[in-house]
CSV table of C-alpha atoms in Angstrom, one decimal:
chain,number,residue,atom,x,y,z
A,16,MET,CA,123.0,95.1,118.1
A,17,GLU,CA,120.5,94.3,115.5
A,18,THR,CA,116.8,95.3,115.7
A,19,SER,CA,113.1,94.5,114.3
A,20,LEU,CA,110.8,96.7,113.3
A,21,ASP,CA,107.0,94.9,113.1
A,22,PRO,CA,105.0,97.9,110.8
A,23,ALA,CA,102.0,96.8,112.1
A,24,SER,CA,103.2,98.4,115.7
A,25,VAL,CA,104.5,101.2,113.4
A,26,PRO,CA,102.3,104.7,114.9
A,27,ALA,CA,100.2,106.3,112.8
A,28,PRO,CA,101.7,109.9,111.8
A,29,ARG,CA,99.6,113.5,111.5
A,30,GLU,CA,97.4,113.4,108.4
A,31,PRO,CA,96.7,117.1,107.1
A,32,ASP,CA,96.0,116.0,104.0
A,33,GLY,CA,92.1,115.7,104.7
A,34,LEU,CA,91.7,112.4,103.3
A,35,ALA,CA,91.3,110.4,105.8
A,36,LEU,CA,88.0,109.9,107.0
A,37,PRO,CA,86.8,107.6,110.5
A,38,ARG,CA,84.7,105.7,110.5
A,39,SER,CA,81.5,106.8,112.1
A,40,PHE,CA,77.9,107.0,112.6
A,41,SER,CA,77.0,109.7,114.6
A,42,ALA,CA,79.4,111.8,112.7
A,43,GLY,CA,76.1,112.6,110.3
A,44,TYR,CA,78.5,112.6,107.2
A,45,GLY,CA,75.4,113.1,104.9
A,46,SER,CA,73.3,114.7,107.2
A,47,ALA,CA,73.1,116.6,104.1
A,48,VAL,CA,72.3,114.5,101.5
A,49,GLU,CA,68.2,113.8,99.9
A,50,ARG,CA,69.1,110.8,97.8
A,51,GLY,CA,72.1,109.4,98.4
A,52,LEU,CA,73.4,105.9,96.2
A,53,CYS,CA,76.2,103.3,97.4
A,54,LEU,CA,78.2,101.2,95.2
A,55,GLY,CA,80.1,98.2,97.1
A,56,GLY,CA,82.6,96.0,95.8
A,57,GLY,CA,82.7,92.4,94.7
A,58,GLY,CA,85.0,92.2,91.1
A,59,LEU,CA,84.3,91.7,88.0
A,60,PHE,CA,80.8,89.6,88.5
A,61,PHE,CA,79.8,92.8,90.4
A,62,VAL,CA,80.8,95.4,88.3
A,63,ALA,CA,78.5,94.0,85.1
A,64,TRP,CA,75.7,93.3,87.9
A,65,GLN,CA,75.9,96.6,89.5
A,66,VAL,CA,75.8,97.9,85.8
A,67,GLY,CA,72.6,95.8,84.7
A,68,TYR,CA,70.8,96.9,87.9
A,69,LEU,CA,71.5,100.8,87.3
A,70,HIS,CA,71.1,100.6,83.4
A,71,ALA,CA,67.6,99.0,83.8
A,72,LEU,CA,66.8,101.5,86.9
A,73,MET,CA,67.3,104.2,84.1
A,74,THR,CA,66.1,102.6,81.6
A,75,LYS,CA,62.3,102.4,83.7
A,76,GLY,CA,62.8,106.3,84.6
A,77,VAL,CA,64.4,106.2,87.7
A,78,ARG,CA,66.4,109.3,88.0
A,79,LEU,CA,69.3,107.9,89.5
A,80,ASP,CA,71.5,111.3,88.7
A,81,ARG,CA,69.3,113.2,91.1
A,82,ALA,CA,71.7,111.2,93.6
A,83,ASP,CA,73.0,114.1,95.9
A,84,ARG,CA,76.3,111.5,97.5
A,85,VAL,CA,77.2,108.8,95.3
A,86,ILE,CA,79.6,106.2,97.3
A,87,GLY,CA,82.2,103.5,95.5
A,88,THR,CA,84.0,101.4,96.8
A,89,SER,CA,86.5,99.4,94.8
A,90,ALA,CA,85.0,98.0,91.9
A,91,GLY,CA,81.6,100.1,92.8
A,92,SER,CA,83.8,103.4,92.5
A,93,ILE,CA,84.4,102.6,88.9
A,94,VAL,CA,80.6,102.5,88.7
A,95,ALA,CA,80.0,105.3,90.8
A,96,SER,CA,83.0,106.9,88.6
A,97,SER,CA,81.2,106.1,84.7
A,98,LEU,CA,77.6,107.1,86.4
A,99,VAL,CA,78.3,110.4,87.7
A,100,GLN,CA,80.4,111.5,84.1
A,101,SER,CA,76.9,110.1,82.2
A,102,ARG,CA,79.1,107.6,80.8
A,103,LEU,CA,77.0,104.4,82.4
A,104,ASN,CA,75.1,103.8,78.7
A,105,LEU,CA,79.1,103.7,77.5
A,106,LEU,CA,79.7,101.0,80.3
A,107,HIS,CA,77.0,99.2,79.8
A,108,ALA,CA,77.9,98.9,76.1
A,109,GLU,CA,81.0,98.1,76.6
A,110,VAL,CA,80.3,95.3,79.2
A,111,SER,CA,77.6,94.1,77.3
A,112,ILE,CA,79.9,93.5,74.1
A,113,LEU,CA,81.7,90.4,74.8
A,114,SER,CA,85.1,91.7,72.4
A,115,ARG,CA,85.3,94.4,75.3
A,116,VAL,CA,85.7,92.6,78.7
A,117,PRO,CA,89.6,92.5,78.5
A,118,THR,CA,89.0,96.1,78.6
A,119,LEU,CA,87.6,95.5,82.5
A,120,VAL,CA,89.9,92.3,83.0
A,121,GLY,CA,93.1,93.9,82.8
A,122,ALA,CA,91.5,96.7,85.1
A,123,LEU,CA,90.6,94.3,88.0
A,124,ALA,CA,91.4,90.8,87.2
A,125,PRO,CA,94.8,89.3,88.0
A,126,ALA,CA,96.8,88.9,84.7
A,127,GLY,CA,98.6,85.3,85.3
A,128,ARG,CA,99.4,83.7,87.7
A,129,LEU,CA,100.7,85.2,91.1
A,130,ARG,CA,104.0,85.6,92.8
A,131,PRO,CA,104.7,83.8,96.2
A,132,SER,CA,105.4,88.0,97.2
A,133,GLN,CA,101.9,88.5,95.9
A,134,ASP,CA,99.8,85.6,97.0
A,135,ARG,CA,101.6,86.8,100.3
A,136,ALA,CA,99.6,89.9,100.2
A,137,LEU,CA,96.3,88.4,99.1
A,138,ALA,CA,96.5,85.8,101.7
A,139,THR,CA,97.1,88.5,104.4
A,140,PHE,CA,93.9,90.0,103.2
A,141,LEU,CA,91.7,87.2,103.0
A,142,GLU,CA,92.8,85.9,106.0
A,143,ALA,CA,92.8,89.0,108.1
A,144,GLN,CA,89.5,88.7,110.8
A,145,ASP,CA,89.6,92.3,111.9
A,146,ALA,CA,90.1,96.1,111.1
A,147,GLU,CA,92.4,96.8,113.6
A,148,PRO,CA,94.7,99.4,112.8
A,149,SER,CA,97.6,96.7,113.4
A,150,THR,CA,95.8,94.2,111.0
A,151,ILE,CA,95.5,97.0,108.0
A,152,ARG,CA,99.1,98.3,108.1
A,153,ALA,CA,99.6,95.0,108.6
A,154,ILE,CA,98.3,94.2,105.0
A,155,GLY,CA,99.4,98.1,103.5
A,156,HIS,CA,103.2,96.5,104.6
A,157,ALA,CA,102.8,93.2,102.2
A,158,ALA,CA,100.8,95.3,99.4
A,159,LEU,CA,103.8,97.6,99.1
A,160,ALA,CA,106.1,94.9,98.9
A,161,ALA,CA,104.1,92.4,96.6
A,162,SER,CA,106.0,91.9,93.0
A,163,THR,CA,103.2,93.7,91.3
A,164,PRO,CA,102.7,95.1,87.5
A,165,GLY,CA,103.0,98.8,87.3
A,166,GLN,CA,100.8,101.0,89.5
A,167,ALA,CA,100.3,103.9,85.6
A,168,ARG,CA,99.6,100.3,84.1
A,169,MET,CA,96.8,99.8,86.4
A,170,ARG,CA,95.8,103.4,85.6
A,171,ARG,CA,95.8,103.5,81.5
A,172,ASN,CA,93.5,100.4,82.0
A,173,ILE,CA,91.3,101.8,84.5
A,174,SER,CA,91.1,105.2,82.2
A,175,LEU,CA,89.7,103.0,79.4
A,176,ILE,CA,86.7,103.0,81.3
A,177,VAL,CA,86.2,105.9,83.5
A,178,GLY,CA,88.1,108.4,80.8
A,179,HIS,CA,91.0,110.6,81.5
A,180,ALA,CA,88.8,113.9,83.1
A,181,ARG,CA,89.7,115.3,86.8
A,182,LEU,CA,87.8,114.3,89.5
A,183,ARG,CA,84.2,116.9,89.0
A,184,ALA,CA,81.7,115.6,90.2
A,185,ASP,CA,80.5,117.0,93.8
A,186,ALA,CA,78.4,114.5,94.8
A,187,LEU,CA,80.8,111.6,93.8
A,188,ARG,CA,82.9,110.2,97.2
A,189,ILE,CA,85.5,107.3,96.2
A,190,THR,CA,86.6,105.3,99.1
A,191,CYS,CA,90.3,103.5,99.6
A,192,THR,CA,93.1,102.4,102.5
A,193,ASP,CA,96.0,104.5,103.3
A,194,THR,CA,98.8,101.0,103.1
A,195,PHE,CA,101.4,103.2,106.0
A,196,THR,CA,98.7,104.5,108.6
A,197,GLY,CA,95.4,102.2,107.8
A,198,ALA,CA,93.5,105.0,107.7
A,199,ARG,CA,90.0,104.5,105.7
A,200,CYS,CA,90.7,107.6,102.7
A,201,VAL,CA,87.4,109.7,101.1
A,202,LEU,CA,88.4,111.0,97.4
A,203,GLY,CA,86.5,113.4,95.8
A,204,HIS,CA,86.2,116.9,94.4
A,205,PRO,CA,88.0,119.0,94.4
A,206,SER,CA,90.9,116.8,95.6
A,207,GLY,CA,93.3,117.1,91.8
A,208,LEU,CA,92.9,113.6,91.3
A,209,THR,CA,91.5,111.6,88.0
A,210,TYR,CA,88.9,109.9,88.1
A,211,ALA,CA,91.9,106.9,87.0
A,212,ARG,CA,94.1,107.6,89.8
A,213,ALA,CA,91.3,107.1,92.1
A,214,VAL,CA,89.4,104.3,91.2
A,215,ALA,CA,92.7,103.0,90.8
A,216,ALA,CA,92.8,103.3,94.4
A,217,SER,CA,90.6,101.9,95.2
A,218,SER,CA,90.7,98.7,93.3
A,219,ALA,CA,94.2,97.9,94.3
A,220,VAL,CA,93.5,94.5,95.7
A,221,PRO,CA,97.0,94.0,98.1
A,222,GLY,CA,99.0,91.8,96.0
A,223,VAL,CA,97.0,91.8,93.0
A,224,PHE,CA,97.8,95.4,91.9
A,225,PRO,CA,99.9,98.0,93.5
A,226,PRO,CA,98.8,100.1,96.0
A,227,GLN,CA,98.5,103.9,94.3
A,228,PRO,CA,100.0,107.4,95.2
A,229,VAL,CA,97.9,109.6,96.5
A,230,GLY,CA,99.2,112.8,97.4
A,231,ASP,CA,102.3,111.7,99.7
A,232,ARG,CA,99.9,108.5,100.6
A,233,PHE,CA,100.5,105.5,98.2
A,234,CYS,CA,96.9,103.7,99.0
A,235,MET,CA,95.0,100.2,98.7
A,236,ASP,CA,92.1,98.8,97.6
A,237,GLY,CA,88.3,100.7,100.4
A,238,GLY,CA,87.4,97.6,100.8
A,239,VAL,CA,90.3,96.6,103.3
A,240,SER,CA,89.7,99.6,105.9
A,241,GLY,CA,86.7,97.0,106.8
A,242,SER,CA,83.7,98.1,105.0
A,243,GLY,CA,83.1,97.5,101.2
A,244,THR,CA,80.4,100.2,101.6
A,245,HIS,CA,81.4,102.6,103.5
A,246,LEU,CA,77.5,103.1,104.9
A,247,ASP,CA,79.0,105.7,107.4
A,248,LEU,CA,79.0,108.2,104.5
A,249,LEU,CA,75.3,108.4,104.1
A,250,SER,CA,74.6,108.5,107.8
A,251,GLY,CA,72.0,111.0,108.0
A,252,ALA,CA,70.8,110.4,104.2
A,253,ARG,CA,67.1,111.0,104.1
A,254,ARG,CA,67.4,107.4,101.4
A,255,VAL,CA,69.2,106.1,100.4
A,256,LEU,CA,70.0,103.3,98.0
A,257,VAL,CA,72.4,100.1,98.6
A,258,LEU,CA,74.3,97.8,96.3
A,259,ALA,CA,76.0,95.3,97.8
A,260,LEU,CA,77.5,92.1,97.3
A,261,SER,CA,75.7,90.5,100.4
A,262,ASP,CA,73.4,90.8,102.6
A,263,GLY,CA,75.5,89.1,105.3
A,264,THR,CA,72.8,86.7,106.6
A,265,ASP,CA,75.0,83.3,104.9
A,266,ASP,CA,77.8,85.1,106.3
A,267,THR,CA,79.9,82.7,109.2
A,268,ASP,CA,83.2,83.7,109.5
A,269,ALA,CA,85.4,85.9,109.6
A,270,MET,CA,87.8,87.6,106.5
A,271,MET,CA,89.0,90.6,104.9
A,272,THR,CA,89.2,92.3,108.3
A,273,GLN,CA,85.5,92.3,108.0
A,274,ARG,CA,83.3,90.0,110.8
A,275,PRO,CA,79.7,87.9,110.8
A,276,GLY,CA,77.8,90.5,111.0
A,277,ASP,CA,79.1,94.0,110.0
A,278,GLY,CA,77.6,94.5,107.5
A,279,ARG,CA,73.9,94.0,109.2
A,280,ARG,CA,75.0,96.1,111.9
A,281,GLU,CA,76.1,98.8,109.2
A,282,LEU,CA,73.1,99.1,108.0
A,283,ALA,CA,71.7,98.7,111.1
A,284,ASP,CA,73.6,101.9,111.7
A,285,LEU,CA,72.5,103.8,108.9
A,286,ARG,CA,68.7,103.2,109.4
A,287,ALA,CA,69.7,104.2,112.7
A,288,SER,CA,70.7,107.5,112.4
A,289,GLY,CA,67.2,108.5,110.2
A,290,SER,CA,67.2,106.4,107.0
A,291,GLU,CA,65.2,105.3,105.1
A,292,VAL,CA,67.1,102.3,103.3
A,293,VAL,CA,66.8,100.0,100.4
A,294,LEU,CA,69.1,96.9,100.2
A,295,ARG,CA,69.8,95.2,97.1
A,296,VAL,CA,71.7,92.3,96.3
A,297,PRO,CA,72.4,89.4,93.6
A,298,ASP,CA,70.4,87.5,93.3
A,299,GLU,CA,73.3,84.8,93.1
A,300,VAL,CA,76.7,85.1,94.1
A,301,ASP,CA,79.1,82.8,93.6
A,302,LEU,CA,82.7,83.6,95.5
A,303,ALA,CA,84.9,81.9,93.7
A,304,THR,CA,84.5,83.1,90.6
A,305,LEU,CA,84.1,86.6,91.5
A,306,MET,CA,86.9,88.0,88.5
A,307,ALA,CA,86.2,85.4,86.4
A,308,PRO,CA,85.6,87.0,82.5
A,309,ALA,CA,82.6,84.3,82.2
A,310,THR,CA,80.8,85.6,84.9
A,311,VAL,CA,80.2,88.7,83.3
A,312,PRO,CA,77.0,88.2,80.9
A,313,ARG,CA,75.4,86.1,83.4
A,314,ALA,CA,76.0,88.6,86.1
A,315,LEU,CA,74.9,91.8,83.5
A,316,ALA,CA,71.7,89.5,82.6
A,317,MET,CA,70.7,89.0,86.3
A,318,GLY,CA,71.3,92.5,87.1
A,319,ALA,CA,69.6,93.9,84.3
A,320,GLY,CA,66.9,90.9,85.0
A,321,GLN,CA,66.5,92.4,88.7
A,322,GLY,CA,66.2,96.3,88.2
A,323,SER,CA,63.3,96.1,85.8
A,324,ALA,CA,61.6,94.2,88.5
A,325,ASP,CA,62.5,96.7,91.3
A,326,ALA,CA,61.8,99.3,89.1
A,327,GLU,CA,58.6,100.7,89.3
A,328,HIS,CA,58.5,101.1,93.4
A,329,LEU,CA,62.0,101.7,93.5
A,330,ALA,CA,60.7,105.2,91.5
A,331,GLU,CA,57.8,105.9,94.0
A,332,PHE,CA,61.1,105.4,96.7
A,333,TRP,CA,63.8,107.5,95.0
A,334,ASN,CA,62.1,109.7,92.3
A,335,GLY,CA,59.0,111.3,94.6
A,336,ASP,CA,59.0,113.8,97.4
A,337,ARG,CA,58.1,111.6,100.1
A,338,VAL,CA,60.5,109.4,101.4
A,339,GLU,CA,58.3,105.5,100.9
A,340,ASP,CA,60.1,102.4,101.4
A,341,ALA,CA,57.9,100.3,98.9
A,342,LEU,CA,60.1,97.8,98.5
A,343,GLY,CA,61.7,97.2,102.4
A,344,ASP,CA,64.8,96.0,103.9
A,345,THR,CA,65.5,92.7,102.6
A,346,GLY,CA,68.5,91.8,100.5
A,347,ARG,CA,67.0,89.4,98.2
A,348,GLN,CA,63.7,88.4,96.9
């Protein structure tokens, strides 16, 4: 008698390595954090925008190196890893010189046409209407079954950007998703991982890049687990700067494991935990071109312009001893 096993119905096993961290705003994960920085996912475009924005802030005296915790997800994990290693200036220079953009493209953009197995995995992710464990496990199963470029190749490309060192920064938290259990995993020091492996896991978009080995797990993009920012990891922090691709006002359809309003609810929950929050998003976003190299110069310039405009008031919020949200809570100006 033949039987079939639905991978989405497989019960989650015990997870003894401590990497799986349930999403919870009541857990107070950030209660000891004075200054928190969250860098969300959003493809090649958003890497360039974040680099331009943060570089402008630092040039004008905003002490981002004072962050007690930096959360990086997918594209944001690249920028976060560069920031905590004092490599942001280097990354800015690489993004600014168009001849170096192929390095980023190799790490964050698909090479050529996707194969049918890749298309299936990517569609399973893009069309996901919720972040139920069964949904995420089905995405993970499709990601594991996709014929993608090699795992080591992706890590080599990432290492050209973030280096070969092992995770050392106590402040850094990189998110990814276990393909089998569907659990949200949080990587940081002292996991023994390199920055390149952690970032590769966080950026492994299902169907586009291969899930990465993390200990005894295979992990995919951190955005698959229902959030592109994972703000609960900063719940209870005193002040938080959030860079996200969207403020949620334009969300009308459920997709990529997120429902309309999820982003706004995350922000509201973070504020309800006692945190003062500033959210910043790009002035303009075209979701269809997030992976297009041609968007990099414009995204970099846009981020730099917004960062320069925000710097004076944001310095009061970030550098000062008193919490003062001088910018308000809107995403776009």
